[in-house]
Short mmCIF file of C-alpha atoms and ligand atoms in Angstrom, two decimals:
data_model
loop_
_atom_site.label_atom_id
_atom_site.label_comp_id
_atom_site.label_asym_id
_atom_site.label_seq_id
_atom_site.Cartn_x
_atom_site.Cartn_y
_atom_site.Cartn_z
CA MET O 1 84.40 113.81 120.69
CA LYS O 2 85.83 111.93 117.70
CA VAL O 3 87.33 108.45 117.60
CA LEU O 4 90.29 107.94 115.24
CA LYS O 5 91.54 104.44 114.47
CA PHE O 6 94.91 103.78 112.86
CA GLY O 7 95.55 100.34 111.36
CA GLY O 8 98.67 98.21 111.27
CA THR O 9 100.40 99.89 108.33
CA SER O 10 99.55 103.34 109.73
CA VAL O 11 101.69 102.48 112.77
CA GLY O 12 103.89 100.04 110.84
CA SER O 13 107.21 101.84 111.26
CA PRO O 14 108.71 104.45 113.60
CA ASP O 15 108.44 106.96 110.79
CA ARG O 16 104.74 106.22 110.26
CA MET O 17 104.07 106.48 113.99
CA LYS O 18 105.70 109.91 114.08
CA LYS O 19 103.63 111.03 111.10
CA LEU O 20 100.36 110.32 112.94
CA LEU O 21 100.67 113.84 114.33
CA ASP O 22 100.11 115.19 110.82
CA ILE O 23 96.59 113.81 111.25
CA ILE O 24 95.90 113.86 114.98
CA ASN O 25 95.23 117.35 116.28
CA PRO O 26 96.47 117.26 119.90
CA ALA O 27 94.35 120.32 120.72
CA GLU O 28 91.10 118.46 120.04
CA ARG O 29 89.59 116.08 122.63
CA GLN O 30 89.60 112.66 120.97
CA ILE O 31 90.22 108.95 121.42
CA VAL O 32 92.89 107.37 119.23
CA VAL O 33 92.64 103.61 118.75
CA LEU O 34 95.80 101.87 117.55
CA SER O 35 96.27 98.45 115.98
CA ALA O 36 99.40 96.40 116.45
CA VAL O 37 102.36 97.26 114.22
CA SER O 38 101.69 95.47 110.91
CA GLY O 39 102.83 91.86 110.91
CA THR O 40 102.96 91.63 114.70
CA THR O 41 99.60 89.90 115.22
CA ASN O 42 100.55 87.30 112.59
CA ASN O 43 103.85 86.75 114.38
CA LEU O 44 102.07 86.42 117.72
CA ALA O 45 99.64 83.92 116.21
CA ASP O 46 102.63 81.84 115.06
CA ILE O 47 104.13 81.97 118.55
CA GLY O 48 100.81 80.79 120.01
CA GLN O 49 100.66 78.00 117.45
CA ALA O 50 104.19 76.88 118.34
CA TYR O 51 103.24 76.73 122.04
CA LEU O 52 99.98 74.93 121.26
CA THR O 53 101.86 72.22 119.42
CA GLY O 54 104.38 71.97 122.26
CA ASP O 55 107.26 73.23 120.12
CA LYS O 56 108.90 75.47 122.74
CA PRO O 57 112.21 75.96 120.87
CA LYS O 58 110.27 77.25 117.87
CA ALA O 59 108.25 79.58 120.10
CA ALA O 60 111.48 80.88 121.66
CA ALA O 61 113.04 81.52 118.23
CA LEU O 62 109.95 83.37 117.00
CA ILE O 63 109.87 85.47 120.17
CA ALA O 64 113.55 86.38 119.80
CA HIS O 65 113.03 87.36 116.18
CA LEU O 66 110.05 89.60 116.96
CA LYS O 67 111.84 91.16 119.92
CA ALA O 68 114.78 92.09 117.71
CA LYS O 69 112.39 93.94 115.38
CA TYR O 70 111.08 95.99 118.31
CA GLU O 71 114.58 96.76 119.49
CA THR O 72 115.32 98.38 116.14
CA PHE O 73 111.91 100.07 116.23
CA ILE O 74 112.58 101.92 119.50
CA GLN O 75 116.06 102.99 118.37
CA GLU O 76 114.41 104.84 115.51
CA LEU O 77 111.30 106.01 117.37
CA TYR O 78 113.01 107.78 120.26
CA THR O 79 115.80 110.33 120.18
CA LYS O 80 116.79 110.75 123.84
CA PRO O 81 118.63 107.86 125.57
CA ALA O 82 116.26 108.05 128.55
CA TYR O 83 113.31 107.36 126.24
CA VAL O 84 115.09 104.57 124.39
CA GLU O 85 115.60 103.07 127.86
CA LEU O 86 111.90 103.51 128.68
CA GLY O 87 111.01 101.85 125.36
CA ARG O 88 113.36 98.99 126.20
CA GLU O 89 111.60 98.48 129.53
CA VAL O 90 108.26 98.28 127.71
CA ILE O 91 109.62 95.70 125.30
CA THR O 92 111.28 93.67 128.06
CA TYR O 93 108.03 93.53 130.00
CA HIS O 94 105.95 92.22 127.07
CA PHE O 95 108.55 89.79 125.75
CA GLU O 96 109.30 88.34 129.19
CA LEU O 97 105.59 87.69 129.45
CA LEU O 98 105.67 85.86 126.10
CA SER O 99 108.70 83.77 127.07
CA GLY O 100 107.27 83.08 130.53
CA LEU O 101 104.32 81.24 129.00
CA ALA O 102 106.67 78.37 128.16
CA ASN O 103 106.40 77.30 131.80
CA ASP O 104 102.60 77.28 131.94
CA LEU O 105 99.99 74.87 130.82
CA PHE O 106 99.15 76.31 127.41
CA THR O 107 95.45 76.72 126.65
CA PRO O 108 93.41 79.04 124.38
CA ILE O 109 93.41 81.50 127.30
CA GLU O 110 97.19 81.89 127.08
CA ASP O 111 96.92 82.07 123.30
CA LYS O 112 94.69 85.12 123.60
CA ILE O 113 97.05 86.71 126.10
CA ILE O 114 99.78 86.35 123.46
CA LEU O 115 97.60 87.89 120.72
CA ALA O 116 96.88 90.89 122.96
CA GLN O 117 100.54 91.92 123.23
CA GLY O 118 100.67 93.60 119.80
CA GLU O 119 98.19 96.36 120.60
CA LEU O 120 99.55 96.71 124.16
CA LEU O 121 103.02 97.26 122.67
CA SER O 122 102.06 99.71 119.93
CA THR O 123 99.96 101.93 122.20
CA THR O 124 102.50 102.02 125.02
CA LEU O 125 105.39 102.76 122.67
CA TYR O 126 103.37 105.55 121.04
CA HIS O 127 102.39 106.96 124.44
CA VAL O 128 106.06 107.07 125.44
CA TYR O 129 106.86 108.80 122.14
CA LEU O 130 104.27 111.50 122.87
CA GLN O 131 105.87 111.97 126.28
CA GLU O 132 109.28 112.38 124.68
CA ILE O 133 108.07 115.16 122.41
CA GLY O 134 106.04 116.79 125.18
CA ILE O 135 102.48 116.13 124.00
CA PRO O 136 100.20 115.29 126.91
CA SER O 137 98.17 112.11 126.45
CA VAL O 138 96.43 109.49 128.55
CA LEU O 139 96.72 105.77 127.85
CA LEU O 140 93.31 104.14 128.39
CA PRO O 141 93.52 100.38 129.06
CA ALA O 142 91.01 98.80 126.67
CA LEU O 143 90.88 95.76 128.95
CA ASP O 144 89.18 97.97 131.56
CA PHE O 145 86.17 98.78 129.37
CA MET O 146 85.98 96.64 126.19
CA LYS O 147 83.69 93.69 126.95
CA ILE O 148 82.07 90.78 125.14
CA ASP O 149 79.42 88.44 126.53
CA GLU O 150 79.23 84.63 126.52
CA ASP O 151 78.17 84.66 122.85
CA GLY O 152 81.08 86.88 121.88
CA GLU O 153 78.75 89.86 121.41
CA PRO O 154 79.96 93.29 122.57
CA VAL O 155 78.25 94.82 125.61
CA ILE O 156 78.01 98.49 124.73
CA ASP O 157 76.28 99.57 127.98
CA TYR O 158 79.15 98.07 129.97
CA MET O 159 81.60 99.96 127.79
CA THR O 160 79.77 103.25 128.32
CA GLU O 161 79.68 102.69 132.09
CA HIS O 162 83.37 101.91 132.27
CA ILE O 163 84.93 104.30 129.79
CA THR O 164 82.97 107.37 130.90
CA PRO O 165 84.54 107.61 134.39
CA LEU O 166 87.98 107.03 132.87
CA LEU O 167 87.48 110.00 130.57
CA MET O 168 86.06 112.09 133.40
CA GLN O 169 89.17 111.50 135.51
CA HIS O 170 91.05 113.62 132.95
CA PRO O 171 88.78 116.60 132.20
CA ASN O 172 91.65 118.70 130.88
CA ASN O 173 93.37 116.08 128.82
CA LYS O 174 92.73 116.13 125.08
CA LEU O 175 94.37 113.08 123.62
CA PHE O 176 93.43 109.57 124.77
CA ILE O 177 95.18 106.51 123.31
CA THR O 178 93.80 103.01 123.53
CA GLN O 179 94.22 99.51 122.11
CA GLY O 180 92.14 98.17 119.27
CA TYR O 181 91.17 94.50 118.98
CA ILE O 182 91.50 93.42 122.62
CA CYS O 183 88.75 93.04 125.20
CA ARG O 184 87.62 90.91 128.12
CA ASN O 185 85.12 88.09 127.81
CA SER O 186 82.31 87.09 130.16
CA PHE O 187 84.79 85.25 132.42
CA GLY O 188 86.91 88.38 132.67
CA GLU O 189 89.68 86.74 130.66
CA ILE O 190 91.66 88.56 127.98
CA ASP O 191 89.99 88.01 124.62
CA ASN O 192 89.77 89.75 121.25
CA LEU O 193 87.31 90.90 118.62
CA ARG O 194 88.78 88.57 115.95
CA ARG O 195 91.32 89.47 113.29
CA GLY O 196 90.97 92.99 111.96
CA GLY O 197 89.02 93.83 115.13
CA SER O 198 90.47 97.30 115.74
CA ASP O 199 87.89 98.77 113.36
CA TYR O 200 85.25 97.15 115.53
CA THR O 201 86.85 98.66 118.66
CA ALA O 202 86.67 102.14 117.12
CA SER O 203 83.02 101.74 116.18
CA LEU O 204 82.15 100.28 119.60
CA ILE O 205 83.90 103.10 121.45
CA GLY O 206 82.15 105.53 119.10
CA ALA O 207 78.83 103.98 120.12
CA ALA O 208 79.75 103.80 123.81
CA ILE O 209 80.59 107.50 124.05
CA ARG O 210 78.04 108.56 121.37
CA SER O 211 80.92 110.04 119.42
CA GLU O 212 80.30 112.68 116.75
CA GLU O 213 82.36 110.75 114.18
CA VAL O 214 84.51 107.64 113.81
CA GLN O 215 87.50 107.83 111.47
CA ILE O 216 89.17 104.65 110.21
CA TRP O 217 92.63 105.61 108.94
CA THR O 218 94.21 102.95 106.76
CA ASP O 219 96.50 102.47 103.76
CA ILE O 220 93.97 103.18 101.01
CA ASP O 221 91.75 106.14 100.14
CA GLY O 222 88.44 104.64 101.24
CA MET O 223 86.19 101.77 100.26
CA HIS O 224 86.85 100.93 96.62
CA ASN O 225 84.27 99.64 94.17
CA ASN O 226 86.03 96.25 94.02
CA ASP O 227 88.84 94.39 95.74
CA PRO O 228 92.00 96.34 94.77
CA ARG O 229 94.16 93.31 95.56
CA ILE O 230 92.52 91.42 92.69
CA VAL O 231 91.12 93.93 90.22
CA LYS O 232 93.03 96.75 88.53
CA GLY O 233 91.54 100.23 88.19
CA THR O 234 89.26 100.16 91.25
CA LYS O 235 88.05 103.55 92.52
CA PRO O 236 87.11 104.93 95.92
CA ILE O 237 83.39 105.41 96.67
CA SER O 238 82.56 108.78 98.19
CA HIS O 239 79.33 107.82 100.01
CA LEU O 240 77.85 104.61 101.35
CA SER O 241 74.82 104.03 103.53
CA PHE O 242 75.35 102.03 106.73
CA ASP O 243 73.51 99.08 105.17
CA GLU O 244 75.66 99.11 102.03
CA ALA O 245 78.88 99.38 104.04
CA ALA O 246 77.74 96.60 106.38
CA GLU O 247 77.06 94.26 103.43
CA LEU O 248 80.45 95.01 101.88
CA ALA O 249 82.30 94.52 105.15
CA TYR O 250 80.42 91.33 105.91
CA PHE O 251 80.94 89.96 102.40
CA GLY O 252 84.66 90.39 102.33
CA ALA O 253 85.80 94.02 101.81
CA LYS O 254 88.85 93.70 104.05
CA ILE O 255 89.09 97.42 104.69
CA LEU O 256 86.41 97.03 107.37
CA HIS O 257 85.97 94.33 110.00
CA PRO O 258 82.76 92.42 109.18
CA GLN O 259 80.83 93.59 112.27
CA SER O 260 82.25 97.07 112.52
CA VAL O 261 79.42 99.03 110.92
CA PHE O 262 76.62 97.95 113.28
CA PRO O 263 77.56 99.86 116.47
CA ALA O 264 78.01 103.12 114.55
CA GLN O 265 74.79 102.50 112.63
CA LYS O 266 72.85 101.91 115.85
CA TYR O 267 73.68 105.41 117.09
CA LYS O 268 73.83 107.00 113.61
CA ILE O 269 77.48 107.95 114.03
CA PRO O 270 79.10 108.79 110.68
CA VAL O 271 82.15 106.69 109.83
CA ARG O 272 84.88 107.99 107.53
CA LEU O 273 87.41 105.72 105.83
CA LEU O 274 90.56 107.74 105.26
CA ASN O 275 94.07 107.26 103.93
CA THR O 276 97.02 107.80 106.27
CA MET O 277 99.36 107.95 103.26
CA ASP O 278 97.23 110.69 101.63
CA PRO O 279 95.40 112.50 104.43
CA THR O 280 93.76 115.09 102.17
CA ALA O 281 92.02 112.50 99.96
CA ALA O 282 88.24 112.56 100.43
CA GLY O 283 87.90 108.90 101.39
CA THR O 284 84.50 107.30 102.01
CA LEU O 285 81.74 108.66 104.22
CA ILE O 286 79.40 106.04 105.67
CA SER O 287 76.19 107.58 106.98
CA MET O 288 72.40 107.41 106.80
CA GLN O 289 72.43 108.83 103.28
CA SER O 290 72.64 106.74 100.15
CA GLU O 291 72.65 107.51 96.46
CA LYS O 292 69.65 106.12 94.64
CA GLY O 293 69.75 103.66 91.77
CA GLU O 294 73.44 102.96 91.61
CA ILE O 295 75.71 99.95 91.69
CA LYS O 296 78.29 100.82 94.32
CA SER O 297 80.72 98.02 94.82
CA ILE O 298 81.64 94.36 94.53
CA ALA O 299 83.12 92.19 97.28
CA ALA O 300 83.88 88.53 97.75
CA LYS O 301 83.94 86.23 100.74
CA ASP O 302 85.91 82.97 100.56
CA ASN O 303 85.90 79.75 102.57
CA ILE O 304 82.18 79.27 102.12
CA THR O 305 80.57 75.85 102.36
CA ALA O 306 77.26 75.19 100.60
CA ILE O 307 74.83 72.61 101.94
CA LYS O 308 71.89 71.36 99.88
CA ILE O 309 69.10 69.43 101.58
CA TYR O 310 66.93 67.58 99.08
CA SER O 311 63.69 66.18 100.38
CA SER O 312 60.39 65.28 98.76
CA ARG O 313 58.88 65.80 102.19
CA MET O 314 59.43 69.49 101.72
CA LEU O 315 56.78 69.52 99.01
CA LEU O 316 53.73 71.40 100.29
CA ALA O 317 54.91 70.90 103.88
CA TYR O 318 55.03 73.62 106.46
CA GLY O 319 57.53 73.68 109.30
CA PHE O 320 60.23 72.08 107.15
CA LEU O 321 62.46 75.14 106.92
CA ARG O 322 62.06 75.79 110.62
CA ARG O 323 63.34 72.29 111.42
CA VAL O 324 66.27 72.76 109.05
CA PHE O 325 67.18 76.11 110.60
CA GLU O 326 66.89 74.72 114.09
CA VAL O 327 69.75 72.35 113.32
CA PHE O 328 72.01 75.31 112.50
CA GLU O 329 70.78 77.17 115.56
CA ARG O 330 71.63 74.25 117.85
CA TYR O 331 75.23 74.42 116.63
CA LYS O 332 75.36 78.25 116.76
CA THR O 333 76.24 78.29 113.07
CA PRO O 334 75.10 81.37 111.16
CA ILE O 335 73.70 80.96 107.65
CA ASP O 336 74.74 83.54 105.03
CA MET O 337 72.81 82.76 101.84
CA ILE O 338 69.72 80.69 101.30
CA THR O 339 67.78 79.59 98.21
CA THR O 340 64.83 77.27 98.01
CA SER O 341 62.88 75.25 95.47
CA GLU O 342 59.86 73.02 96.07
CA VAL O 343 61.99 70.01 96.93
CA ALA O 344 65.33 71.37 98.04
CA VAL O 345 66.91 74.11 100.07
CA SER O 346 70.50 75.32 99.79
CA VAL O 347 72.26 77.33 102.47
CA THR O 348 75.81 78.56 102.93
CA ILE O 349 77.91 78.76 106.09
CA ASP O 350 81.43 79.94 106.76
CA ASP O 351 81.91 78.42 110.19
CA THR O 352 82.40 74.71 109.63
CA SER O 353 83.28 73.79 113.23
CA TYR O 354 80.13 71.60 113.48
CA LEU O 355 79.73 70.62 109.83
CA GLY O 356 79.85 66.89 110.67
CA GLU O 357 77.16 67.14 113.36
CA ILE O 358 75.00 69.40 111.19
CA THR O 359 75.05 67.14 108.13
CA ARG O 360 74.39 64.08 110.31
CA GLU O 361 71.23 65.71 111.70
CA LEU O 362 70.14 67.05 108.30
CA ASN O 363 70.38 63.53 106.87
CA ALA O 364 67.21 62.77 108.82
CA PHE O 365 65.30 65.11 106.46
CA GLY O 366 66.57 63.81 103.12
CA SER O 367 69.74 63.63 101.09
CA VAL O 368 72.45 66.16 101.89
CA GLU O 369 75.10 67.48 99.53
CA VAL O 370 78.08 69.53 100.74
CA ASP O 371 80.29 71.71 98.49
CA VAL O 372 83.42 73.26 99.94
CA ASN O 373 85.76 75.93 98.53
CA GLN O 374 82.93 78.22 97.49
CA THR O 375 82.94 82.03 97.33
CA ILE O 376 80.09 84.47 97.74
CA VAL O 377 80.39 87.38 95.33
CA CYS O 378 78.25 90.23 96.47
CA VAL O 379 77.23 93.25 94.39
CA VAL O 380 76.04 96.16 96.52
CA GLY O 381 74.00 99.15 95.47
CA ASP O 382 70.49 100.53 95.45
CA PHE O 383 68.34 97.77 93.98
CA GLY O 384 64.94 98.82 95.32
CA ALA O 385 61.79 97.13 94.05
CA GLU O 386 61.18 99.97 91.60
CA THR O 387 64.57 99.60 89.92
CA HIS O 388 65.15 97.11 87.11
CA GLY O 389 67.88 95.61 84.97
CA TYR O 390 70.55 95.24 87.65
CA ALA O 391 70.22 91.48 88.16
CA ALA O 392 70.37 90.98 84.38
CA ARG O 393 73.57 93.04 84.16
CA VAL O 394 75.18 91.07 86.97
CA LEU O 395 74.23 87.70 85.47
CA GLU O 396 75.28 88.78 81.99
CA ALA O 397 78.74 89.61 83.37
CA VAL O 398 79.18 86.13 84.84
CA LYS O 399 77.40 84.10 82.18
CA HIS O 400 80.59 82.15 81.42
CA ILE O 401 81.01 81.08 85.06
CA PRO O 402 79.09 78.21 86.70
CA ILE O 403 76.82 79.59 89.43
CA ARG O 404 75.81 77.44 92.41
CA MET O 405 73.31 79.87 94.04
CA ILE O 406 71.79 83.30 93.38
CA SER O 407 70.22 85.55 95.99
CA TYR O 408 68.30 88.68 95.06
CA GLY O 409 65.59 90.60 96.85
CA GLY O 410 66.57 89.63 100.39
CA SER O 411 67.45 93.26 100.89
CA SER O 412 67.22 96.08 98.40
CA TYR O 413 70.96 96.66 98.29
CA ASN O 414 72.53 93.28 97.59
CA ILE O 415 72.74 90.72 94.80
CA SER O 416 74.82 87.69 95.78
CA ILE O 417 76.01 84.74 93.77
CA LEU O 418 77.81 81.64 94.95
CA ILE O 419 80.59 80.31 92.75
CA LYS O 420 83.65 78.10 93.07
CA THR O 421 86.56 79.95 94.66
CA ALA O 422 88.65 79.00 91.62
CA ASP O 423 86.36 81.24 89.52
CA LYS O 424 86.47 84.25 91.86
CA THR O 425 89.17 86.30 90.18
CA GLU O 426 87.52 85.98 86.78
CA ALA O 427 84.10 86.82 88.26
CA LEU O 428 85.37 89.95 90.02
CA ARG O 429 87.22 91.18 86.92
CA SER O 430 84.37 90.47 84.56
CA LEU O 431 81.80 92.12 86.84
CA HIS O 432 84.09 95.11 87.21
CA SER O 433 84.52 95.67 83.51
CA ARG O 434 80.78 95.16 82.77
CA LEU O 435 79.43 97.21 85.66
CA PHE O 436 81.93 100.04 86.02
CA GLU O 437 83.96 100.49 82.85
P1 LIG W 501 94.42 98.18 108.40
O1 LIG W 501 95.66 97.47 108.80
O2 LIG W 501 94.57 99.66 108.32
O3 LIG W 501 93.24 97.76 109.22
P2 LIG W 501 93.57 96.42 106.30
O4 LIG W 501 94.68 95.72 105.59
O5 LIG W 501 92.82 95.64 107.30
O6 LIG W 501 94.15 97.77 106.91
O7 LIG W 501 92.51 97.00 105.24
C1 LIG W 501 92.95 97.79 104.17
C2 LIG W 501 93.14 96.92 102.94
O8 LIG W 501 91.90 96.35 102.54
C3 LIG W 501 93.58 97.68 101.71
O9 LIG W 501 94.97 97.83 101.67
C4 LIG W 501 93.06 96.81 100.55
O10 LIG W 501 94.06 96.00 100.01
C5 LIG W 501 92.04 95.89 101.22
N1 LIG W 501 90.73 95.92 100.56
C6 LIG W 501 90.00 94.84 100.19
N2 LIG W 501 88.85 95.20 99.63
C7 LIG W 501 88.81 96.56 99.62
C8 LIG W 501 87.90 97.52 99.14
N3 LIG W 501 86.75 97.17 98.57
N4 LIG W 501 88.22 98.82 99.27
C9 LIG W 501 89.37 99.20 99.85
N5 LIG W 501 90.28 98.33 100.33
C10 LIG W 501 90.01 97.02 100.22
N1 LIG W 502 96.10 93.57 115.13
C1 LIG W 502 94.86 92.86 114.87
C2 LIG W 502 94.99 92.05 113.59
O1 LIG W 502 96.02 92.09 112.94
C3 LIG W 502 93.67 93.78 114.81
C4 LIG W 502 93.68 94.80 113.70
O2 LIG W 502 94.73 95.10 113.13
O3 LIG W 502 92.61 95.37 113.42
O4 LIG W 502 94.09 91.34 113.27
MG1 LIG W 503 92.05 96.03 109.19
#
């Protein structure tokens, strides 16, 4: 059974929603994961923000504005008055829920309930559309099987246990629709897999049902060899290994949610990145295979903070790095890059929630320097120990840009450099022209 995920732009208008049937084959048993209509999750986040700041009139205005968009949407999506009416009932239900939150104490729990409405709306409206045109489908509630634990990590066994009986209840049904992004947390509350999380949903469902293939349908013809929003002339990559795709997703290639490769990789499920606007384009296949000795792609991750701990006590001492890392562990703050010298160690983090506490504790070891507004630029390819010359080519391309850190050799498929965010565009363009043109 395949899992097909369609992103926000792929369901972004009534016309686009209707066109999904050019891609979905209703005769094949499959699970279709839908994102919210593009823009909706941003709008919902704004509504949540208005409530959080106590600005109820602003929340009400934002809700009315979004509701009006959906009213137009259903007028164009459905043909028969009875179905327009059904669509209106769906909208009324979700928007009354949003307005009703004005009367409650507003906490992050309510905020997540708000964020969940986008995917609940898109899937229900699509399900009703399929009913109107007479295509049988079953709407699977993601909140009944998508689960994260107290650390925010997905619980795949739970998902398998809960989705399998749901699928078995409908042995003759082919098409299953479900929501991307949303899940329940360890308290059973409504939660989500973070922004862009529908890719992650698709990969997790793929893992949970041991799917034969996961397809991520989006608005571009696969993973490109650089960020197409910044660099002109980028090209799609036909093959990536799981490791290469995971590095690119983690280090900023927006086409994939940062965590979304791991579940598919664990069960060796091939992932295809495909273009809804051009369904016959080859796209990118992510699998066990990789092409040897090639530079594949460049990505960049912003909002990085670099921390340098300088200590003469590090000299010839053992246990120093462990004590440094323990500080980050205590504050559940992941480290991305690390470089060391005899008397200093530099690390980067992107979650700065506990930066104050962390630097205060690190001060006990020596002097601490913090640099904000940094970007990790990551070059991905096959840089095994037997290959040579790649690091030189990368550094040559950015020789006019100040570099804060360099990481090479941590894995055989990644060279990373840390630069100021202000230099990112130039770095990406220069690397592109030196490495690919
Ligand atoms: P969806 O809504 O379908 O999930 P996203 O906007 O999340 O789509 O991801 C697709 C977008 O990712 C593309 O439109 C493109 O602008 C951006 N992008 C950034 N880096 C890359 C890359 N290396 N290859 C392809 N797309 C990328
Ligand atoms: N709708 C969610 C978002 O905009 C999830 C997704 O689109 O993948 O972040
Ligand atoms: Mg996305």
